[in-house]
Coordinates of C-alpha atoms and ligand atoms in Angstrom, one line a residue:
M1 CA 314.6 -82.9 101.2
R2 CA 314.9 -86.0 103.6
W3 CA 318.0 -83.8 105.3
L4 CA 316.5 -81.0 105.5
L5 CA 313.9 -83.0 108.0
L6 CA 316.9 -84.2 109.8
V7 CA 318.4 -80.5 110.5
C8 CA 314.8 -79.5 111.3
L9 CA 314.0 -82.0 113.7
I10 CA 317.6 -81.1 115.5
A11 CA 316.6 -77.9 115.5
W12 CA 313.7 -78.5 116.5
Q13 CA 315.2 -80.0 119.6
R14 CA 317.5 -77.8 120.2
Q15 CA 315.4 -74.7 120.0
G16 CA 311.5 -76.5 120.9
C17 CA 311.3 -75.1 116.4
H18 CA 307.5 -74.7 115.5
G19 CA 306.4 -77.9 116.7
A20 CA 304.4 -80.3 114.5
Q21 CA 300.3 -79.7 115.7
T22 CA 297.8 -82.2 114.3
I23 CA 295.1 -80.7 112.6
N24 CA 291.6 -82.4 110.6
M25 CA 290.7 -81.7 107.4
Q26 CA 287.1 -79.9 107.2
L27 CA 284.9 -81.3 104.0
L28 CA 284.1 -79.3 101.8
Q29 CA 282.1 -81.6 99.5
H30 CA 281.3 -84.8 98.4
W31 CA 279.5 -86.5 95.5
D32 CA 279.5 -89.5 94.4
N33 CA 282.6 -91.6 95.3
N34 CA 284.5 -88.1 95.0
W35 CA 285.3 -86.1 98.3
E36 CA 287.0 -82.2 98.7
G37 CA 288.5 -81.2 102.1
Q38 CA 290.6 -78.6 103.3
F39 CA 293.3 -78.5 105.7
S40 CA 294.3 -75.5 107.6
V41 CA 297.2 -74.8 109.5
P42 CA 297.5 -71.5 111.4
L43 CA 300.9 -70.5 112.1
T44 CA 302.3 -68.6 114.1
S45 CA 305.8 -68.2 112.9
D46 CA 307.3 -67.3 109.0
V47 CA 307.6 -71.0 108.0
L48 CA 310.6 -72.3 104.6
G49 CA 309.3 -75.7 104.0
W50 CA 306.4 -78.2 105.8
E51 CA 305.8 -81.1 105.4
L52 CA 302.1 -83.1 106.1
R53 CA 301.5 -86.6 107.3
I54 CA 297.6 -87.2 107.0
H55 CA 296.0 -89.6 107.5
F56 CA 292.4 -90.7 106.3
S57 CA 289.4 -92.7 108.1
T58 CA 289.7 -94.9 105.1
P59 CA 291.5 -95.7 102.0
V60 CA 291.6 -92.9 99.4
S61 CA 293.1 -92.9 95.8
G62 CA 293.4 -90.9 92.9
I63 CA 294.6 -87.9 94.7
Q64 CA 295.1 -83.9 93.3
Q65 CA 296.9 -81.0 95.0
W66 CA 298.8 -78.5 93.9
D67 CA 300.9 -77.5 96.7
G68 CA 303.0 -80.3 97.3
T69 CA 304.8 -83.7 96.1
W70 CA 303.8 -86.8 97.0
L71 CA 306.5 -88.6 99.7
Q72 CA 304.4 -91.6 100.5
T73 CA 300.5 -92.6 98.8
G74 CA 298.6 -95.0 100.5
G75 CA 301.7 -96.9 102.1
T76 CA 300.0 -100.3 103.4
S77 CA 296.5 -99.8 104.2
G78 CA 295.6 -96.7 101.3
Q79 CA 294.7 -94.6 104.0
D80 CA 298.9 -93.2 104.7
Y81 CA 299.8 -90.1 102.4
V82 CA 303.4 -87.6 102.7
L83 CA 302.4 -84.3 101.5
L84 CA 306.6 -82.4 101.4
N85 CA 306.0 -78.7 100.0
L86 CA 306.6 -77.6 96.1
V87 CA 310.1 -74.8 96.2
D88 CA 307.6 -72.6 95.5
K89 CA 304.1 -73.5 98.4
G90 CA 307.2 -73.5 100.9
Y91 CA 307.0 -69.9 101.9
H92 CA 304.1 -68.3 104.8
K93 CA 304.3 -65.9 106.4
A94 CA 303.4 -65.7 110.7
G95 CA 300.2 -64.8 111.4
T96 CA 298.2 -66.2 108.3
T97 CA 296.5 -69.8 107.9
M98 CA 297.8 -71.9 105.4
T99 CA 295.6 -73.9 103.2
I100 CA 296.3 -77.4 101.1
R101 CA 293.0 -78.3 99.3
M102 CA 292.7 -81.4 97.8
M103 CA 290.0 -84.1 96.3
G104 CA 289.9 -87.4 95.8
K105 CA 288.1 -91.1 95.7
F106 CA 286.5 -92.8 98.6
T107 CA 284.7 -96.7 98.5
G108 CA 282.4 -97.5 100.4
G109 CA 279.1 -95.4 101.9
T110 CA 280.9 -92.4 103.8
A111 CA 283.5 -90.0 102.6
P112 CA 286.6 -89.5 104.7
T113 CA 288.2 -87.9 107.5
A114 CA 291.1 -87.1 107.9
T115 CA 294.0 -86.6 110.5
A116 CA 296.9 -84.6 109.7
E117 CA 300.3 -83.4 112.0
Y118 CA 302.4 -80.4 110.0
I119 CA 305.5 -80.6 110.4
D120 CA 307.4 -77.3 110.4
L121 CA 310.6 -77.4 108.4
T122 CA 312.2 -74.6 108.8
G123 CA 315.2 -75.6 110.6
D124 CA 317.6 -72.0 110.5
S125 CA 316.0 -69.9 112.4
Q126 CA 318.4 -67.4 111.0
T127 CA 316.5 -67.0 107.3
V128 CA 312.7 -65.7 108.7
P129 CA 312.4 -63.6 105.9
P130 CA 311.8 -59.6 107.0
L131 CA 307.4 -58.9 106.6
A132 CA 307.9 -57.2 103.6
I133 CA 308.0 -60.5 100.8
M134 CA 304.4 -61.1 101.4
T135 CA 303.4 -57.6 101.2
G136 CA 304.2 -57.2 97.5
V137 CA 307.7 -57.1 95.7
Q138 CA 308.1 -53.9 94.0
A139 CA 306.8 -54.0 90.5
T140 CA 310.2 -54.4 88.1
K141 CA 309.9 -54.7 84.3
Y142 CA 312.2 -57.3 85.1
N143 CA 312.0 -60.8 86.6
Y144 CA 314.3 -61.1 89.2
E145 CA 312.9 -64.5 90.5
E146 CA 313.3 -66.1 87.3
V147 CA 317.3 -65.4 87.0
L148 CA 318.2 -66.1 90.2
V149 CA 316.3 -69.8 89.7
K150 CA 317.7 -70.4 86.1
S151 CA 321.3 -68.8 87.6
L152 CA 321.5 -71.3 90.1
L153 CA 320.2 -74.4 87.9
F154 CA 323.0 -73.6 85.4
Y155 CA 325.8 -74.3 88.7
E156 CA 323.5 -77.9 88.7
A157 CA 323.9 -78.6 85.4
Q158 CA 327.9 -77.8 85.8
R159 CA 327.8 -80.4 88.6
S160 CA 330.4 -83.2 88.2
G161 CA 330.7 -86.5 90.2
K162 CA 328.1 -88.7 91.2
L163 CA 324.4 -86.8 91.4
P164 CA 322.5 -86.9 94.2
A165 CA 318.6 -88.7 93.6
N166 CA 317.3 -84.8 94.0
N167 CA 319.3 -83.7 90.3
R168 CA 316.9 -81.4 88.2
V169 CA 319.0 -81.1 85.3
P170 CA 316.8 -84.5 83.4
W171 CA 320.5 -84.7 80.8
R172 CA 323.0 -84.9 83.7
N173 CA 323.8 -88.1 85.0
D174 CA 327.1 -89.3 86.9
S175 CA 330.2 -88.6 85.7
A176 CA 334.0 -88.0 85.9
L177 CA 334.4 -91.0 88.6
N178 CA 337.1 -92.0 88.6
D179 CA 338.8 -88.4 89.4
K180 CA 341.6 -89.7 92.1
G181 CA 344.9 -87.9 93.6
S182 CA 348.0 -89.5 92.6
N183 CA 348.1 -91.4 96.3
N184 CA 344.7 -92.9 95.4
E185 CA 342.8 -90.2 97.3
D186 CA 338.9 -89.9 96.3
L187 CA 338.5 -86.7 94.1
T188 CA 335.2 -86.9 92.9
G189 CA 332.3 -84.4 92.5
G190 CA 333.2 -80.2 92.4
Y191 CA 332.6 -78.3 89.8
Y192 CA 333.5 -78.2 85.6
D193 CA 335.3 -74.6 84.5
A194 CA 332.7 -73.6 81.9
G195 CA 333.1 -75.2 78.3
D196 CA 335.3 -77.2 79.5
H197 CA 335.0 -80.2 81.8
V198 CA 338.5 -79.9 84.2
K199 CA 337.9 -78.4 87.8
F200 CA 339.7 -75.8 88.4
N201 CA 339.4 -74.6 92.5
F202 CA 341.1 -71.5 92.4
P203 CA 337.9 -70.0 89.9
M204 CA 335.9 -73.0 91.9
A205 CA 336.5 -71.5 94.6
Y206 CA 336.2 -68.1 93.8
T207 CA 332.3 -69.4 92.8
T208 CA 331.8 -70.7 96.4
T209 CA 332.9 -67.8 98.3
M210 CA 330.9 -65.2 96.1
L211 CA 328.1 -67.7 96.4
A212 CA 328.0 -67.9 100.1
W213 CA 328.3 -64.0 100.9
G214 CA 325.2 -63.0 98.7
Y215 CA 324.0 -65.9 100.5
L216 CA 324.9 -64.3 103.7
E217 CA 323.7 -60.6 102.9
W218 CA 320.6 -61.5 101.4
K219 CA 318.9 -64.8 102.0
D220 CA 315.3 -62.8 102.1
A221 CA 315.5 -63.2 98.0
Y222 CA 316.5 -67.2 97.8
T223 CA 313.6 -67.4 100.6
Q224 CA 311.7 -65.5 98.0
A225 CA 312.3 -67.4 95.4
G226 CA 312.0 -70.5 96.3
Q227 CA 315.9 -71.2 96.5
H228 CA 316.5 -71.8 100.1
Q229 CA 317.5 -75.3 100.3
Q230 CA 319.0 -74.9 96.0
I231 CA 321.4 -71.6 97.1
L232 CA 322.7 -74.2 100.0
D233 CA 323.0 -77.1 97.7
A234 CA 324.7 -75.4 95.5
I235 CA 327.4 -74.0 97.9
K236 CA 327.6 -77.4 99.9
W237 CA 328.6 -78.9 96.5
P238 CA 332.1 -77.7 95.5
L239 CA 332.9 -77.5 99.7
D240 CA 333.0 -81.0 99.9
Y241 CA 334.8 -81.7 97.4
F242 CA 337.0 -78.9 98.8
I243 CA 336.9 -80.8 102.0
K244 CA 338.3 -83.7 99.7
C245 CA 340.7 -82.4 98.6
H246 CA 342.2 -80.7 101.6
V247 CA 344.2 -83.7 102.1
A248 CA 347.4 -82.9 105.0
P249 CA 347.4 -79.7 106.4
H250 CA 349.6 -78.6 104.3
E251 CA 348.1 -80.5 100.8
L252 CA 345.5 -79.4 99.0
Y253 CA 344.6 -81.0 95.6
V254 CA 344.2 -77.9 93.0
Q255 CA 343.1 -78.9 89.4
V256 CA 341.4 -82.2 88.2
G257 CA 341.8 -82.8 84.3
D258 CA 344.0 -81.9 82.1
G259 CA 343.5 -78.2 79.7
G260 CA 345.2 -79.5 76.6
P261 CA 343.7 -83.4 76.1
D262 CA 340.1 -81.7 78.0
H263 CA 339.8 -78.8 75.5
G264 CA 340.4 -81.3 72.1
F265 CA 337.0 -83.1 72.9
W266 CA 333.8 -82.3 72.6
G267 CA 331.3 -83.8 74.2
R268 CA 329.7 -84.7 76.9
P269 CA 331.3 -85.4 81.1
E270 CA 329.3 -88.7 81.1
D271 CA 331.3 -89.4 77.8
M272 CA 335.1 -88.5 78.8
T273 CA 337.7 -90.7 78.6
M274 CA 341.0 -89.6 78.9
A275 CA 342.6 -89.0 81.7
R276 CA 342.4 -87.1 84.6
P277 CA 346.0 -86.3 85.9
A278 CA 345.0 -84.1 89.2
F279 CA 347.4 -81.7 90.8
K280 CA 348.4 -80.3 94.1
I281 CA 350.2 -77.6 96.4
T282 CA 352.5 -78.5 99.0
E283 CA 355.1 -76.7 100.8
S284 CA 357.9 -77.1 98.6
R285 CA 355.2 -75.8 95.4
P286 CA 353.4 -73.3 97.3
G287 CA 349.9 -71.4 95.9
S288 CA 349.3 -68.8 98.7
D289 CA 346.3 -67.9 96.2
V290 CA 344.4 -70.8 96.1
A291 CA 345.3 -71.9 99.4
G292 CA 343.9 -68.2 100.8
E293 CA 340.6 -68.4 98.7
T294 CA 339.8 -72.2 100.2
A295 CA 340.3 -71.0 102.8
A296 CA 337.7 -67.7 102.4
A297 CA 335.5 -70.3 100.7
M298 CA 335.6 -72.3 103.2
A299 CA 335.4 -69.9 106.6
A300 CA 332.3 -68.6 104.7
G301 CA 330.7 -72.0 103.9
S302 CA 330.9 -72.7 107.7
L303 CA 329.3 -69.0 108.5
V304 CA 326.7 -70.2 106.0
F305 CA 326.1 -73.8 107.9
K306 CA 326.5 -72.3 111.1
H307 CA 323.1 -72.7 112.2
I308 CA 322.1 -75.8 109.9
N309 CA 324.8 -78.4 110.4
S310 CA 327.1 -77.3 113.2
T311 CA 329.5 -80.0 112.8
Y312 CA 329.8 -79.1 108.9
S313 CA 330.4 -75.5 110.0
A314 CA 333.5 -76.9 112.6
T315 CA 334.2 -79.8 109.6
L316 CA 334.7 -76.5 107.3
L317 CA 336.1 -73.8 110.0
T318 CA 339.1 -77.1 110.9
H319 CA 339.9 -76.5 107.3
A320 CA 340.0 -73.1 106.5
R321 CA 342.2 -71.8 109.4
Q322 CA 344.8 -74.7 108.5
L323 CA 345.3 -73.9 105.4
Y324 CA 345.0 -70.5 106.5
D325 CA 347.8 -71.4 108.1
F326 CA 349.4 -73.1 105.0
A327 CA 348.7 -70.4 102.7
T328 CA 351.0 -67.3 104.9
K329 CA 354.1 -70.3 106.1
Y330 CA 354.3 -70.9 102.5
K331 CA 354.3 -68.3 100.4
G332 CA 354.1 -68.6 96.4
K333 CA 351.8 -68.6 93.5
Y334 CA 350.2 -72.1 92.8
S335 CA 350.0 -71.1 88.5
D336 CA 354.2 -71.0 89.6
S337 CA 354.0 -74.1 90.6
V338 CA 351.4 -76.0 88.8
N339 CA 351.9 -75.5 85.4
Q340 CA 349.2 -77.2 84.2
A341 CA 347.3 -74.0 85.2
A342 CA 348.9 -71.3 84.2
A343 CA 347.5 -71.6 80.7
Y344 CA 344.3 -70.5 81.7
Y345 CA 344.2 -69.1 85.5
R346 CA 347.1 -67.5 85.8
S347 CA 347.4 -65.8 89.2
G348 CA 348.3 -62.4 88.8
A349 CA 349.7 -62.5 93.0
Y350 CA 348.6 -63.7 96.3
E351 CA 348.4 -61.1 98.5
D352 CA 345.1 -60.3 97.6
E353 CA 343.6 -63.7 98.9
L354 CA 345.3 -63.5 101.8
G355 CA 343.7 -60.2 102.3
W356 CA 340.4 -61.8 101.2
A357 CA 341.3 -65.2 103.4
G358 CA 342.0 -63.0 106.8
V359 CA 339.3 -61.3 106.6
W360 CA 336.7 -64.6 106.0
L361 CA 338.7 -65.9 108.7
F362 CA 338.1 -62.9 110.8
Q363 CA 334.6 -63.1 110.3
A364 CA 334.1 -67.3 111.2
T365 CA 336.6 -67.1 114.9
G366 CA 336.3 -64.0 115.7
D367 CA 340.1 -63.5 116.3
R368 CA 341.2 -60.1 115.6
R369 CA 344.6 -61.8 114.7
Y370 CA 343.4 -62.7 111.3
L371 CA 341.5 -59.3 110.7
T372 CA 345.1 -57.8 111.7
E373 CA 346.9 -59.9 109.5
A374 CA 344.3 -59.0 106.2
E375 CA 345.0 -55.2 106.7
A376 CA 348.7 -55.3 106.2
I377 CA 348.6 -57.6 103.3
R378 CA 345.4 -55.8 101.7
P379 CA 346.9 -54.4 97.8
T380 CA 346.5 -50.5 98.6
G381 CA 345.1 -48.3 96.1
A382 CA 341.7 -48.1 93.6
G383 CA 341.3 -51.4 92.0
W384 CA 341.6 -52.6 88.0
G385 CA 338.3 -54.5 88.4
D386 CA 337.6 -57.5 91.2
S387 CA 337.0 -61.7 89.5
W388 CA 338.4 -65.0 90.1
D389 CA 342.1 -63.5 89.6
D390 CA 341.8 -60.0 92.1
K391 CA 339.9 -59.6 95.4
T392 CA 341.2 -56.7 96.4
T393 CA 337.6 -54.4 95.7
Y394 CA 335.4 -57.3 97.7
T395 CA 338.3 -57.8 100.8
D396 CA 338.5 -53.8 100.3
I397 CA 334.3 -53.6 101.7
L398 CA 334.5 -56.3 104.5
L399 CA 337.8 -54.6 106.2
Y400 CA 335.1 -51.0 105.7
K401 CA 332.5 -53.0 107.0
F402 CA 334.4 -54.1 110.3
T403 CA 337.1 -51.5 110.8
H404 CA 334.9 -48.2 109.5
K405 CA 338.8 -47.0 108.6
N406 CA 339.1 -44.1 106.4
E407 CA 341.2 -46.0 104.6
Y408 CA 339.2 -48.7 102.6
K409 CA 336.8 -46.2 102.0
T410 CA 338.7 -44.3 99.6
D411 CA 340.3 -46.8 97.8
I412 CA 336.4 -48.0 98.1
E413 CA 335.6 -45.2 96.3
A414 CA 338.5 -44.4 94.2
T415 CA 337.8 -47.7 92.6
F416 CA 334.2 -46.6 91.9
T417 CA 335.3 -43.6 90.6
S418 CA 336.9 -45.0 87.8
W419 CA 334.7 -47.5 87.1
M420 CA 330.9 -44.7 86.9
P421 CA 330.6 -42.6 83.6
G422 CA 332.8 -40.6 83.7
G423 CA 335.6 -41.7 84.8
S424 CA 338.8 -43.9 83.4
L425 CA 337.0 -46.6 81.6
P426 CA 335.4 -47.0 78.5
Y427 CA 332.1 -47.2 78.3
T428 CA 330.0 -48.9 75.8
P429 CA 327.0 -46.8 73.6
G430 CA 324.5 -49.4 75.5
G431 CA 326.7 -48.2 78.7
M432 CA 328.6 -50.4 80.1
A433 CA 331.7 -50.0 81.8
Y434 CA 334.3 -52.5 79.6
R435 CA 337.2 -53.3 81.5
L436 CA 338.5 -56.3 79.1
Q437 CA 336.9 -58.4 75.7
W438 CA 336.9 -60.9 77.6
G439 CA 334.5 -61.8 79.9
A440 CA 333.2 -58.5 79.5
L441 CA 330.1 -59.0 80.9
R442 CA 331.3 -60.6 84.2
Y443 CA 334.0 -57.5 84.7
A444 CA 331.4 -54.4 84.7
V445 CA 328.6 -56.8 86.8
N446 CA 331.7 -57.8 89.8
M447 CA 331.6 -54.2 89.4
A448 CA 328.4 -53.6 90.0
T449 CA 327.6 -56.3 92.5
A450 CA 330.6 -55.2 94.2
A451 CA 328.5 -51.1 94.6
L452 CA 325.8 -53.3 95.8
F453 CA 327.5 -54.4 98.6
A454 CA 329.3 -50.9 99.6
A455 CA 325.9 -49.8 99.4
D456 CA 325.0 -51.4 101.9
L457 CA 327.6 -50.1 104.4
N458 CA 325.9 -47.2 103.1
L459 CA 328.7 -45.9 100.8
H460 CA 326.8 -44.2 97.7
E461 CA 323.7 -46.1 98.2
H462 CA 322.2 -43.5 95.9
D463 CA 324.4 -44.1 93.5
Y464 CA 326.4 -47.0 93.0
P465 CA 323.5 -49.9 92.4
S466 CA 322.9 -47.4 89.1
L467 CA 325.7 -49.0 88.1
L468 CA 323.2 -52.3 87.0
G469 CA 321.9 -50.5 85.4
S470 CA 324.7 -50.8 82.6
V471 CA 325.1 -54.8 82.2
Q472 CA 321.1 -55.0 81.7
T473 CA 322.3 -56.3 78.5
L474 CA 322.0 -59.7 80.3
Q475 CA 318.8 -59.7 80.9
N476 CA 317.9 -58.0 77.4
G477 CA 320.2 -60.9 76.1
P478 CA 319.6 -64.0 74.4
I479 CA 319.9 -67.0 76.7
I480 CA 322.5 -69.3 75.5
D481 CA 325.5 -70.8 76.3
Q482 CA 329.1 -72.4 74.8
A483 CA 328.8 -75.2 77.6
R484 CA 329.0 -78.4 76.7
V485 CA 327.3 -79.8 79.4
Q486 CA 324.6 -78.5 77.9
A487 CA 324.8 -78.9 74.1
C488 CA 326.1 -82.2 73.1
P489 CA 324.3 -85.0 72.1
H490 CA 322.4 -86.7 74.1
P491 CA 319.7 -89.3 74.2
V492 CA 316.7 -87.9 76.5
A493 CA 317.6 -84.7 75.3
G494 CA 317.6 -85.4 72.1
M495 CA 320.2 -83.4 70.5
N496 CA 323.1 -84.1 68.1
S497 CA 325.0 -82.3 66.2
E498 CA 327.7 -79.5 67.1
T499 CA 325.2 -76.6 66.0
Q500 CA 322.2 -77.6 67.1
A501 CA 320.6 -75.3 69.5
P502 CA 321.4 -75.0 72.9
I503 CA 318.5 -76.3 75.9
P504 CA 317.2 -72.7 76.3
T505 CA 316.8 -73.3 80.2
L506 CA 319.6 -71.7 81.6
C507 CA 320.2 -68.5 82.1
T508 CA 323.7 -68.4 81.0
G509 CA 325.1 -65.3 79.4
P510 CA 325.7 -64.0 77.1
W511 CA 329.4 -63.1 79.2
S512 CA 331.1 -60.8 76.8
V513 CA 330.2 -57.9 73.6
G514 CA 331.8 -56.0 70.8
Q515 CA 333.1 -52.4 72.7
D516 CA 331.1 -51.4 70.1
D517 CA 327.8 -54.2 72.0
S518 CA 328.3 -55.6 69.2
Y519 CA 327.4 -59.3 70.3
K520 CA 327.0 -62.6 68.2
D521 CA 324.8 -65.7 69.2
D522 CA 327.8 -68.6 67.8
R523 CA 328.7 -71.1 69.6
N524 CA 331.7 -71.6 68.3
D525 CA 332.6 -67.5 68.6
Y526 CA 333.4 -68.6 72.8
V527 CA 335.0 -65.5 73.8
K528 CA 331.7 -63.8 73.5
N529 CA 329.5 -67.1 74.0
E530 CA 331.7 -69.2 77.4
V531 CA 329.5 -70.0 80.1
A532 CA 332.2 -70.4 83.3
C533 CA 331.4 -70.7 87.2
D534 CA 333.5 -68.2 88.1
Y535 CA 331.1 -65.8 85.4
N536 CA 327.2 -66.2 87.3
A537 CA 329.1 -66.3 90.2
A538 CA 329.0 -62.3 91.7
W539 CA 325.9 -62.4 89.1
Q540 CA 324.1 -64.9 91.8
S541 CA 324.8 -62.7 94.0
G542 CA 324.3 -59.5 92.2
I543 CA 320.3 -60.6 91.5
A544 CA 319.6 -61.8 95.8
G545 CA 321.0 -58.3 96.4
L546 CA 318.7 -56.6 93.7
L547 CA 315.4 -58.6 94.8
H548 CA 315.8 -57.8 98.0
L549 CA 316.3 -54.4 97.4
A550 CA 313.2 -54.7 95.7
L551 CA 311.5 -56.7 98.3
H552 CA 311.8 -53.6 100.5
N553 CA 310.7 -51.5 98.1
E554 CA 314.5 -49.8 97.8
L555 CA 315.3 -50.7 94.1
P556 CA 316.8 -47.9 92.4
T557 CA 315.2 -46.8 89.6
D558 CA 317.4 -48.1 86.3
C559 CA 317.0 -51.8 88.3
K560 CA 313.2 -51.4 87.8
Ligands
NAG601 C1 322.3 -92.3 83.5 O1 323.4 -93.5 83.9 C2 322.0 -94.1 83.7 C3 323.7 -95.4 84.4 O2 324.3 -95.5 83.1 C4 321.4 -95.1 82.6 O3 320.4 -96.3 83.6 C5 320.0 -94.0 83.1 O4 319.4 -94.2 82.2 C6 320.7 -92.5 82.9 N1 320.0 -91.3 82.7 C7 319.8 -90.3 82.2 C8 319.2 -89.4 82.5 O5 320.9 -90.3 81.0
NAG602 C1 326.1 -82.7 109.4 O1 327.5 -82.8 108.7 C2 328.6 -84.0 108.8 C3 329.0 -84.1 108.6 O2 329.4 -83.6 106.9 C4 327.2 -85.2 108.1 O3 327.5 -85.8 108.9 C5 325.5 -85.0 108.8 O4 324.7 -86.1 108.0 C6 324.9 -83.7 109.3 N1 323.6 -83.6 109.3 C7 322.5 -83.6 108.7 C8 321.5 -83.5 109.4 O5 322.8 -83.1 108.3

């Protein structure tokens, strides 16, 4: 939050900001030694976050209020207080008056007066949401905001490395602080993969790109849910790690931890003791897929942070360009170079990642060379189903967005024709397109989210979002998971066995059902119950897309 404040102060100098205003407290009433007062702030622009620095005329105590968290209570004189908005109290629309009411105690014979400096923390001028937000969200039987919040919290629970002071997951702590490269490079940070604690960069980078894409397209959903800072944090966490992994222009660590020993340990990452070797790709052991996907993630990240921290954004772009160069000049599949990845995330091909990376670099740089190269290398024809390994349809959607060429439209339509009811995929009795036993819901969600992105380009905007109707199982299903980070003994959480129920706070699945819609709420059934960073990625963005539609009163019937 302090970081947010700094960003604002910089943005403020840059663009005149919405500024600080001095306001007086209106004393509503006082009795005995109690007072009640109110600050009213007339707003001339949309606000995403605020801070109030209050000075009371006499010392006060025991203040109660409902809008913020105290950053300072009293100071040395007992007269100085600093209040920062609660996550769900940050958003206010231009033209309204924000009121902050509080009550407390005073000493002496006279009730206190107070003045406050009100500071607008909005910072990012691009995040101002449309007016539809405050005029009411379309009524739905699903609480998309809650799902958005909980799915994001899942990523916070998957964090590896040193956790910041604002970590919201009480049972998590610092872990894997000795993750290092073969030359002792610091490789701490990033996300644990799934139920396991290996850091597999290939799916992690895909996750990052997908989270960034959803944010760039449907920012207003995050603002509405009070999660603007949280999604930025979720995107930045793996990006900071990728920067560490990229140790030379043509050298990239792509995995920390070894699947065998890691999978043999059922315990919290805080308690791991096994060796965690790191593996990298180089010119002689290339990996165009993982280098391409990491370039895509960093280019997308540079767009996310462009107006928030231009230094950080530029750093990401430099890495993205170098990695793209590495990926295109030294071709190969990373799982052929790094055996330790092959059993878990073996790559099918790298052409799709090179196309995907090119189209993201084009967006971030405006350099048409990247677009031309993406067009030349992307796989053609109908997509099988996008995921950590296959970005065919996602790439087609972005290529169509920037070129409007018919060939992309044709391939997108061919893909969705096979995915929609009556196409070439089997459907479960409950109505879900069934691609594969592993993470069946993940594939359906990935394609449903692709359909939402396509609908934003007016490609079958009335047909495709109904694909999401086929994944409602997720919203009705039990919230359970197979993730060890959440399921293991912890003194605070008070959990003591593998069989004890997990903490039901995260939105993490189930991520698979049988082709007959069967589902078993059993942690040992990891095919149906394991969670993974990549499983939640398109889901996270798809929910943002649905919430965005709800804010604009455009939700398709199946999703209401
Ligand atoms: C985190 O680790 C530190 C140091 O071991 C410990 O003092 C603290 O209680 C831990 N916090 C939680 C939430 O487990
Ligand atoms: C912007 O990013 C740079 C580079 O990561 C960092 O050092 C700096 O602290 C950031 N600035 C703000 C205001 O957060």
